[in-house]
Short mmCIF file of C-alpha atoms in Angstrom, two decimals:
data_model
loop_
_atom_site.label_atom_id
_atom_site.label_comp_id
_atom_site.label_asym_id
_atom_site.label_seq_id
_atom_site.Cartn_x
_atom_site.Cartn_y
_atom_site.Cartn_z
CA MET D 1 42.14 16.67 -39.57
CA GLU D 2 39.16 16.66 -37.74
CA ASN D 3 37.33 19.47 -39.75
CA LYS D 4 38.17 16.66 -42.61
CA LYS D 5 36.23 14.45 -41.03
CA THR D 6 33.24 16.30 -39.35
CA TYR D 7 32.85 17.49 -43.30
CA ILE D 8 33.22 13.22 -44.45
CA ALA D 9 30.39 12.15 -41.64
CA TRP D 10 27.75 14.84 -42.83
CA ALA D 11 27.97 13.96 -46.35
CA ILE D 12 27.54 10.13 -45.68
CA ARG D 13 24.61 11.07 -43.41
CA ILE D 14 22.97 13.64 -45.86
CA ILE D 15 23.27 10.95 -48.58
CA VAL D 16 21.65 7.76 -46.34
CA ALA D 17 18.74 9.76 -45.09
CA ILE D 18 17.78 11.53 -48.68
CA LEU D 19 18.17 7.50 -49.84
CA PHE D 20 15.47 6.78 -46.87
CA ILE D 21 13.92 9.68 -47.17
CA ILE D 22 13.58 8.93 -50.98
CA SER D 23 12.45 5.32 -50.57
CA ALA D 24 9.59 6.81 -48.36
CA ILE D 25 8.21 9.26 -50.52
CA ALA D 26 8.34 7.34 -53.58
CA LYS D 27 6.62 4.50 -51.76
CA LEU D 28 3.61 6.97 -52.03
CA TYR D 29 3.80 7.79 -55.64
CA PRO D 30 1.53 8.55 -57.39
CA SER D 31 -1.52 8.50 -55.26
CA PRO D 32 -0.56 7.11 -51.06
CA TYR D 33 -3.05 4.79 -51.11
CA PHE D 34 -3.07 3.87 -54.50
CA ALA D 35 1.18 3.15 -54.14
CA ILE D 36 0.71 1.50 -50.63
CA SER D 37 -1.98 -1.35 -51.85
CA THR D 38 0.31 -1.66 -54.92
CA PHE D 39 3.09 -2.16 -52.64
CA GLU D 40 1.15 -4.82 -50.39
CA VAL D 41 0.53 -6.99 -53.61
CA LYS D 42 3.19 -6.96 -55.02
CA GLN D 43 5.65 -7.74 -52.41
CA LEU D 44 4.09 -7.98 -49.09
CA TYR D 45 2.04 -10.80 -49.94
CA THR D 46 4.42 -12.71 -52.14
CA LEU D 47 6.21 -12.88 -48.80
CA GLY D 48 3.22 -15.08 -47.26
CA PHE D 49 1.59 -11.71 -45.89
CA SER D 50 -1.61 -11.78 -45.22
CA GLU D 51 -4.76 -9.16 -45.92
CA SER D 52 -5.33 -8.02 -42.27
CA ILE D 53 -1.08 -7.68 -41.62
CA ALA D 54 0.03 -6.19 -44.64
CA PRO D 55 -1.73 -2.64 -44.11
CA TYR D 56 -0.34 -1.82 -41.24
CA PHE D 57 2.86 -3.48 -41.71
CA SER D 58 3.31 -1.31 -44.95
CA ARG D 59 2.69 1.93 -43.48
CA SER D 60 4.26 1.13 -40.57
CA LEU D 61 7.51 -0.23 -42.95
CA ILE D 62 7.09 3.37 -44.74
CA GLY D 63 7.20 5.65 -41.36
CA ILE D 64 10.29 3.92 -40.22
CA GLU D 65 11.93 4.26 -43.21
CA MET D 66 11.21 8.55 -43.24
CA ALA D 67 11.99 8.09 -39.50
CA LEU D 68 15.34 7.09 -39.67
CA GLY D 69 15.97 9.29 -42.85
CA LEU D 70 15.21 12.24 -40.54
CA LEU D 71 17.26 10.83 -37.64
CA LEU D 72 20.33 10.53 -39.43
CA LEU D 73 20.43 14.52 -39.06
CA GLN D 74 20.46 15.13 -36.13
CA ASN D 75 22.71 14.11 -33.51
CA HIS D 76 20.47 12.49 -30.32
CA TRP D 77 21.46 8.38 -29.93
CA LEU D 78 23.41 9.05 -33.10
CA ARG D 79 26.30 6.41 -32.56
CA LYS D 80 24.68 4.44 -30.35
CA PHE D 81 21.74 3.24 -31.65
CA ILE D 82 20.48 5.36 -34.68
CA ILE D 83 23.25 4.46 -37.34
CA PRO D 84 23.22 0.65 -36.00
CA ALA D 85 19.33 0.29 -36.36
CA THR D 86 19.81 1.43 -39.99
CA ILE D 87 22.46 -0.91 -40.78
CA LEU D 88 20.53 -3.62 -39.79
CA LEU D 89 17.27 -3.04 -41.75
CA LEU D 90 19.54 -2.41 -44.72
CA ALA D 91 21.12 -6.08 -43.84
CA VAL D 92 17.22 -6.85 -43.78
CA PHE D 93 16.20 -5.92 -46.95
CA VAL D 94 19.28 -7.20 -48.86
CA GLY D 95 18.66 -10.85 -47.29
CA HIS D 96 15.67 -10.76 -48.41
CA LEU D 97 16.91 -9.48 -52.09
CA THR D 98 19.13 -12.14 -52.25
CA PHE D 99 16.35 -14.38 -51.66
CA VAL D 100 14.18 -13.38 -54.41
CA THR D 101 17.23 -13.36 -56.27
CA PHE D 102 17.71 -16.91 -55.68
CA LEU D 103 14.34 -17.43 -56.79
CA SER D 104 14.19 -15.34 -60.01
CA GLY D 105 17.81 -14.45 -61.11
CA GLY D 106 17.23 -10.72 -59.75
CA ASN D 107 17.74 -9.22 -63.35
CA SER D 108 13.96 -8.61 -64.26
CA GLY D 109 11.16 -6.81 -62.20
CA ASN D 110 10.26 -3.91 -59.68
CA CYS D 111 11.83 -4.65 -56.30
CA GLY D 112 9.43 -2.01 -54.33
CA CYS D 113 12.60 -0.09 -52.75
CA PHE D 114 11.30 3.03 -54.95
CA GLY D 115 7.65 2.47 -54.86
CA GLU D 116 6.11 2.75 -58.58
CA LEU D 117 8.24 6.13 -59.28
CA ILE D 118 12.06 4.39 -59.08
CA PRO D 119 12.34 0.78 -60.76
CA MET D 120 14.98 -1.28 -59.80
CA THR D 121 16.00 -5.02 -60.35
CA PRO D 122 16.74 -7.04 -57.17
CA ILE D 123 20.60 -6.80 -57.81
CA GLU D 124 20.68 -3.31 -58.50
CA ALA D 125 18.91 -3.19 -54.95
CA ILE D 126 21.01 -4.63 -53.18
CA ILE D 127 23.94 -2.90 -54.89
CA LYS D 128 22.57 0.39 -53.44
CA ASN D 129 22.33 -1.55 -50.01
CA LEU D 130 25.62 -2.53 -49.86
CA VAL D 131 27.09 0.22 -50.73
CA ALA D 132 24.38 2.60 -48.31
CA ILE D 133 26.01 -0.31 -45.48
CA GLY D 134 29.46 0.38 -45.77
CA LEU D 135 29.21 3.92 -46.02
CA LEU D 136 27.10 3.53 -42.50
CA ALA D 137 29.95 1.35 -41.15
CA TYR D 138 32.33 3.72 -42.03
CA LEU D 139 30.52 6.58 -40.31
CA TYR D 140 30.36 4.59 -37.30
CA THR D 141 34.27 4.63 -37.49
CA ILE D 142 34.46 8.27 -37.52
CA MET D 143 32.31 9.50 -35.51
CA PRO D 144 32.90 11.10 -32.53
CA LYS D 145 31.75 9.32 -29.06
CA SER D 146 30.99 12.49 -27.84
CA HIS D 147 27.66 11.88 -30.07
CA SER D 148 26.87 8.92 -27.98
CA LEU D 149 26.08 11.51 -24.91
CA LYS D 150 23.24 12.98 -25.78
CA HIS D 151 19.85 10.33 -25.15
CA ASN D 152 17.28 12.75 -25.64
CA PHE D 153 14.57 9.31 -26.00
CA TRP D 154 11.89 11.55 -26.32
CA LEU D 155 13.02 13.29 -29.60
CA LEU D 156 13.12 9.80 -31.11
CA THR D 157 10.23 8.28 -30.14
CA THR D 158 8.87 11.71 -31.26
CA VAL D 159 10.21 12.01 -34.42
CA LEU D 160 10.01 8.06 -35.08
CA PHE D 161 5.33 7.87 -34.12
CA ALA D 162 5.28 11.48 -35.96
CA SER D 163 6.19 9.54 -39.33
CA ILE D 164 4.63 6.40 -39.23
CA LEU D 165 1.76 8.79 -38.29
CA GLY D 166 1.82 10.87 -41.02
CA ILE D 167 1.51 7.87 -43.34
CA TYR D 168 -1.36 6.45 -41.45
CA MET D 169 -2.95 9.98 -42.30
CA LEU D 170 -1.81 9.91 -45.81
CA ALA D 171 -3.41 6.93 -46.77
CA PRO D 172 -5.62 5.42 -43.87
CA ILE D 173 -6.55 1.25 -44.10
CA GLN D 174 -9.72 0.96 -45.64
CA PRO D 175 -11.87 -0.98 -44.18
CA PRO D 176 -12.79 -4.55 -45.85
CA ALA D 177 -15.15 -3.94 -48.56
CA ALA D 178 -16.86 -6.04 -50.72
CA LYS D 179 -14.44 -8.50 -53.02
CA PHE D 180 -14.71 -7.03 -55.83
CA THR D 181 -16.12 -3.49 -56.39
CA ILE D 182 -18.59 -3.40 -59.70
CA SER D 183 -19.05 0.12 -61.67
CA PRO D 184 -22.04 1.88 -61.57
CA ILE D 185 -22.97 1.05 -64.93
CA GLU D 186 -24.84 -1.52 -66.63
CA GLU D 187 -22.76 -3.88 -68.61
CA THR D 188 -22.31 -2.60 -72.17
CA VAL D 189 -23.76 -4.91 -75.56
CA GLU D 190 -21.37 -3.25 -77.87
CA ASP D 191 -18.30 -1.69 -78.54
CA THR D 192 -17.92 1.00 -80.69
CA ILE D 193 -15.37 2.22 -82.73
CA SER D 194 -14.82 6.00 -83.55
CA ASP D 195 -15.33 6.03 -87.47
CA GLY D 196 -19.41 4.88 -86.89
CA ASN D 197 -19.34 1.57 -87.24
CA THR D 198 -20.60 -0.99 -84.53
CA ILE D 199 -19.64 -4.15 -83.92
CA ALA D 200 -21.62 -6.31 -81.47
CA ILE D 201 -20.32 -8.73 -79.45
CA ASP D 202 -20.92 -12.44 -79.98
CA SER D 203 -21.99 -11.98 -82.96
CA VAL D 204 -20.22 -15.05 -84.87
CA LYS D 205 -22.79 -17.28 -85.59
CA VAL D 206 -22.56 -20.82 -87.23
CA GLU D 207 -24.95 -21.62 -90.64
CA MET D 208 -25.52 -25.19 -91.06
CA PRO D 209 -26.42 -25.73 -94.70
CA VAL D 210 -30.16 -27.12 -94.96
CA THR D 211 -29.74 -31.57 -95.63
CA GLU D 212 -32.18 -33.95 -94.76
CA ILE D 213 -30.07 -34.73 -91.59
CA GLN D 214 -29.79 -38.45 -89.62
CA LYS D 215 -31.22 -38.72 -86.06
CA ASP D 216 -28.50 -38.95 -84.45
CA SER D 217 -26.68 -36.35 -86.61
CA ALA D 218 -26.33 -33.31 -83.64
CA ALA D 219 -24.13 -36.13 -81.68
CA ILE D 220 -21.76 -36.01 -85.27
CA VAL D 221 -22.29 -32.05 -84.74
CA LYS D 222 -20.90 -31.91 -81.15
CA ILE D 223 -18.36 -34.36 -81.90
CA GLU D 224 -17.11 -32.10 -84.41
CA LYS D 225 -17.19 -28.98 -82.56
CA GLU D 226 -15.58 -30.43 -80.04
CA ALA D 227 -12.97 -31.17 -82.28
CA ILE D 228 -12.33 -27.98 -83.94
CA GLU D 229 -12.21 -25.57 -80.98
CA PRO D 230 -11.62 -26.17 -76.82
CA LYS D 231 -13.69 -27.23 -74.51
CA LYS D 232 -15.97 -24.84 -72.30
CA VAL D 233 -14.36 -23.49 -69.07
CA LYS D 234 -15.05 -21.32 -66.09
CA SER D 235 -12.82 -18.81 -66.56
CA GLY D 236 -13.40 -16.95 -63.07
CA TYR D 237 -14.75 -13.50 -65.21
CA LYS D 238 -18.36 -14.23 -65.15
CA LYS D 239 -19.05 -12.23 -62.39
CA PHE D 240 -17.60 -9.22 -64.34
CA PHE D 241 -19.33 -10.08 -68.37
CA PRO D 242 -21.87 -12.79 -68.23
CA ASN D 243 -20.56 -13.66 -72.10
CA ILE D 244 -17.10 -14.00 -71.30
CA ASP D 245 -16.78 -17.85 -71.09
CA LYS D 246 -18.55 -18.21 -74.92
CA ASN D 247 -16.21 -18.22 -77.94
CA LYS D 248 -13.62 -16.17 -78.66
CA LYS D 249 -13.10 -12.61 -76.10
CA ILE D 250 -10.28 -10.08 -74.87
CA LEU D 251 -10.09 -9.22 -71.58
CA GLY D 252 -8.30 -6.18 -70.73
CA PHE D 253 -6.87 -5.17 -67.62
CA PHE D 254 -6.16 -1.52 -66.97
CA ALA D 255 -5.28 1.22 -65.36
CA PRO D 256 -7.52 4.63 -66.58
CA GLY D 257 -4.21 7.10 -65.86
CA CYS D 258 -2.42 4.88 -67.91
CA GLU D 259 -0.57 5.61 -70.69
CA HIS D 260 0.88 2.49 -71.92
CA CYS D 261 -2.97 0.72 -70.98
CA ILE D 262 -4.40 3.63 -73.64
CA GLU D 263 -1.54 2.86 -76.28
CA THR D 264 -2.32 -0.83 -75.95
CA ALA D 265 -6.52 -0.15 -76.25
CA LYS D 266 -5.84 2.38 -79.13
CA GLN D 267 -4.01 -0.88 -81.19
CA LEU D 268 -6.64 -3.33 -80.25
CA THR D 269 -9.34 -0.08 -82.07
CA GLU D 270 -7.14 -0.21 -84.73
CA MET D 271 -7.01 -3.81 -85.04
CA ARG D 272 -10.71 -4.23 -84.48
CA LYS D 273 -11.23 -1.21 -87.90
CA LYS D 274 -9.01 -3.20 -90.06
CA ASP D 275 -10.34 -6.70 -89.31
CA ALA D 276 -14.14 -7.06 -87.55
CA SER D 277 -13.40 -10.83 -86.70
CA LEU D 278 -11.47 -9.92 -84.10
CA PRO D 279 -12.61 -10.89 -80.60
CA PRO D 280 -14.84 -8.77 -78.83
CA LEU D 281 -12.46 -6.60 -76.08
CA SER D 282 -14.05 -6.18 -72.63
CA ILE D 283 -12.40 -4.30 -69.77
CA LEU D 284 -11.47 -4.53 -66.06
CA PHE D 285 -10.34 -1.29 -64.54
CA MET D 286 -8.51 0.04 -61.51
CA ASN D 287 -10.89 2.34 -59.68
CA GLU D 288 -7.47 4.71 -59.79
CA GLU D 289 -8.47 7.93 -60.88
CA ALA D 290 -11.98 6.01 -62.22
CA ASP D 291 -12.83 9.98 -63.51
CA LEU D 292 -10.58 9.56 -66.43
CA ILE D 293 -12.29 6.36 -67.99
CA PRO D 294 -14.17 8.63 -70.96
CA GLN D 295 -10.96 10.68 -71.86
CA PHE D 296 -8.86 6.50 -71.85
CA PHE D 297 -11.51 5.56 -74.56
CA GLU D 298 -11.56 9.36 -75.97
CA LYS D 299 -8.05 8.02 -76.36
CA SER D 300 -8.13 5.09 -77.27
CA GLY D 301 -10.66 5.76 -80.37
CA ALA D 302 -13.68 3.64 -79.06
CA THR D 303 -15.70 2.42 -75.62
CA TYR D 304 -15.97 -1.15 -74.92
CA PRO D 305 -17.29 -2.95 -72.42
CA TYR D 306 -16.01 -1.95 -69.17
CA GLN D 307 -16.18 -2.83 -65.43
CA VAL D 308 -14.51 -0.99 -62.19
CA ILE D 309 -12.83 -3.02 -59.46
CA GLU D 310 -11.31 -1.91 -56.22
CA ILE D 311 -6.81 -1.76 -56.19
CA ILE D 312 -5.86 -4.57 -54.12
CA PRO D 313 -8.35 -7.31 -55.94
CA PHE D 314 -7.61 -5.79 -59.59
CA TRP D 315 -3.88 -7.09 -58.62
CA THR D 316 -4.78 -9.74 -57.25
CA ILE D 317 -6.89 -10.91 -60.39
CA LEU D 318 -3.96 -9.88 -62.46
CA GLY D 319 -1.77 -12.26 -60.86
CA SER D 320 1.27 -12.70 -58.71
CA GLY D 321 4.32 -10.50 -59.86
CA LYS D 322 2.08 -9.13 -63.41
CA ASP D 323 1.89 -5.14 -64.24
CA THR D 324 -0.90 -3.70 -66.28
CA PRO D 325 -1.80 -3.14 -69.27
CA GLY D 326 -2.35 -6.46 -69.41
CA ILE D 327 -4.44 -8.48 -71.88
CA LYS D 328 -5.50 -12.37 -71.77
CA TYR D 329 -7.26 -13.95 -75.45
CA LEU D 330 -9.55 -16.54 -73.45
CA TRP D 331 -11.83 -19.12 -75.65
CA ASN D 332 -14.28 -20.77 -74.31
CA GLY D 333 -13.05 -19.39 -71.18
CA ASN D 334 -9.65 -21.07 -71.22
CA ASP D 335 -6.76 -19.33 -71.16
CA VAL D 336 -4.92 -18.94 -74.73
CA LYS D 337 -2.43 -15.78 -74.69
CA PHE D 338 -1.61 -13.48 -71.74
CA TYR D 339 0.25 -10.63 -72.49
CA TRP D 340 1.05 -7.78 -69.29
CA GLY D 341 3.16 -5.18 -68.47
CA ILE D 342 5.78 -3.03 -70.61
CA SER D 343 8.73 -5.47 -70.93
CA ASP D 344 9.31 -8.99 -71.58
CA ASN D 345 5.54 -9.54 -71.81
CA LYS D 346 4.58 -6.26 -72.91
CA PHE D 347 1.51 -6.39 -75.83
CA ASN D 348 2.68 -7.02 -79.31
CA SER D 349 -0.04 -6.18 -81.74
CA ALA D 350 1.59 -8.13 -85.14
CA GLU D 351 2.03 -11.17 -82.69
CA PHE D 352 -0.85 -11.17 -81.34
CA ASN D 353 -2.99 -10.77 -84.64
CA GLN D 354 -1.44 -13.70 -85.82
CA PHE D 355 -1.79 -15.73 -82.45
CA ILE D 356 -5.46 -15.07 -82.77
CA LYS D 357 -5.86 -16.38 -86.32
CA LYS D 358 -4.23 -20.44 -84.89
CA GLY D 359 -6.74 -23.01 -85.04
CA TYR D 360 -6.95 -24.94 -82.46
CA ALA D 361 -5.12 -28.03 -83.63
CA GLU D 362 -2.42 -25.69 -83.84
CA LEU D 363 -3.23 -23.80 -80.52
CA LYS D 364 -2.73 -27.21 -78.97
CA LYS D 365 0.70 -28.20 -79.97
CA THR D 366 2.08 -25.59 -77.71
CA ASN D 367 -0.51 -25.17 -75.23
CA PRO D 368 -1.77 -28.74 -73.56
CA LYS D 369 -4.22 -27.74 -71.01
CA LEU D 370 -6.63 -26.35 -74.40
#
């Protein structure tokens, strides 16, 4: 009977330990700095953490997860401290996820428990954590009390601080950089299509018939123009592309190594080949695998004007809860349509092709802000 309990105890310890270790490692995928920065913006900023506190909290949390996973596989302070501490951390996670579920429904989005490696909705994460708490509670009841006699506190602190330090070494905290790091290239004036055609940006011109015009006709023309297009506003992207607030524009939010982003750019290239009047595309790239930008354009079939900005500012600009690829349709600086991510709000080329052909009056019916 005792042997059976020992086997069950070790099975539970190994399962929960693997769960915590994988959770810590997953938050470092695909690269430590990128993954942790993404975790900070998508998970911690939404909880109210400041930009100065989030980098320290995220690395320490991941280090603690790793340490608990490792410490579950040893006997010192196991029943008296490690198991209760692990249950407490899981309970905190459940409380947070329950709050998120109450606000958003919990059936969509990624809770961040396993980073971007294994997307999991808040409800799925709650179930996973409750199962782990149940296993640990049972483990606590069947653990021999003799384990509580081993109290090598230095072993615990060594594993804890080594785990946290390891995370800081893998993903060092970057010094505060400029709000936006611009790519070193000069702004491209044209986008090029792979079949040899070149389409100039802002090439749409309005020609007026040459007729005898009254003195105050300029005011009449202005009134007519305002009636068929939205008023000009500042989109906030002019720092990247000086002409972005003029006429119709498409702004892409991409990561150079993102296959979904490449596919979206490829679809826009195909649309541009079929319809030269499609608004010009400009791209904001995340500074992650920036060396892949030439390959990105090669695969997408065209080269577009682009700028590269740092990871955290990129996520901030893209918006809370949003993901790549992002496609924003702008008209005179106004946000008309925004696609993002790879699920419900993902880019739909057929829908978008119909949407950009809608006139101002039709768009205003569904978007009063225009």
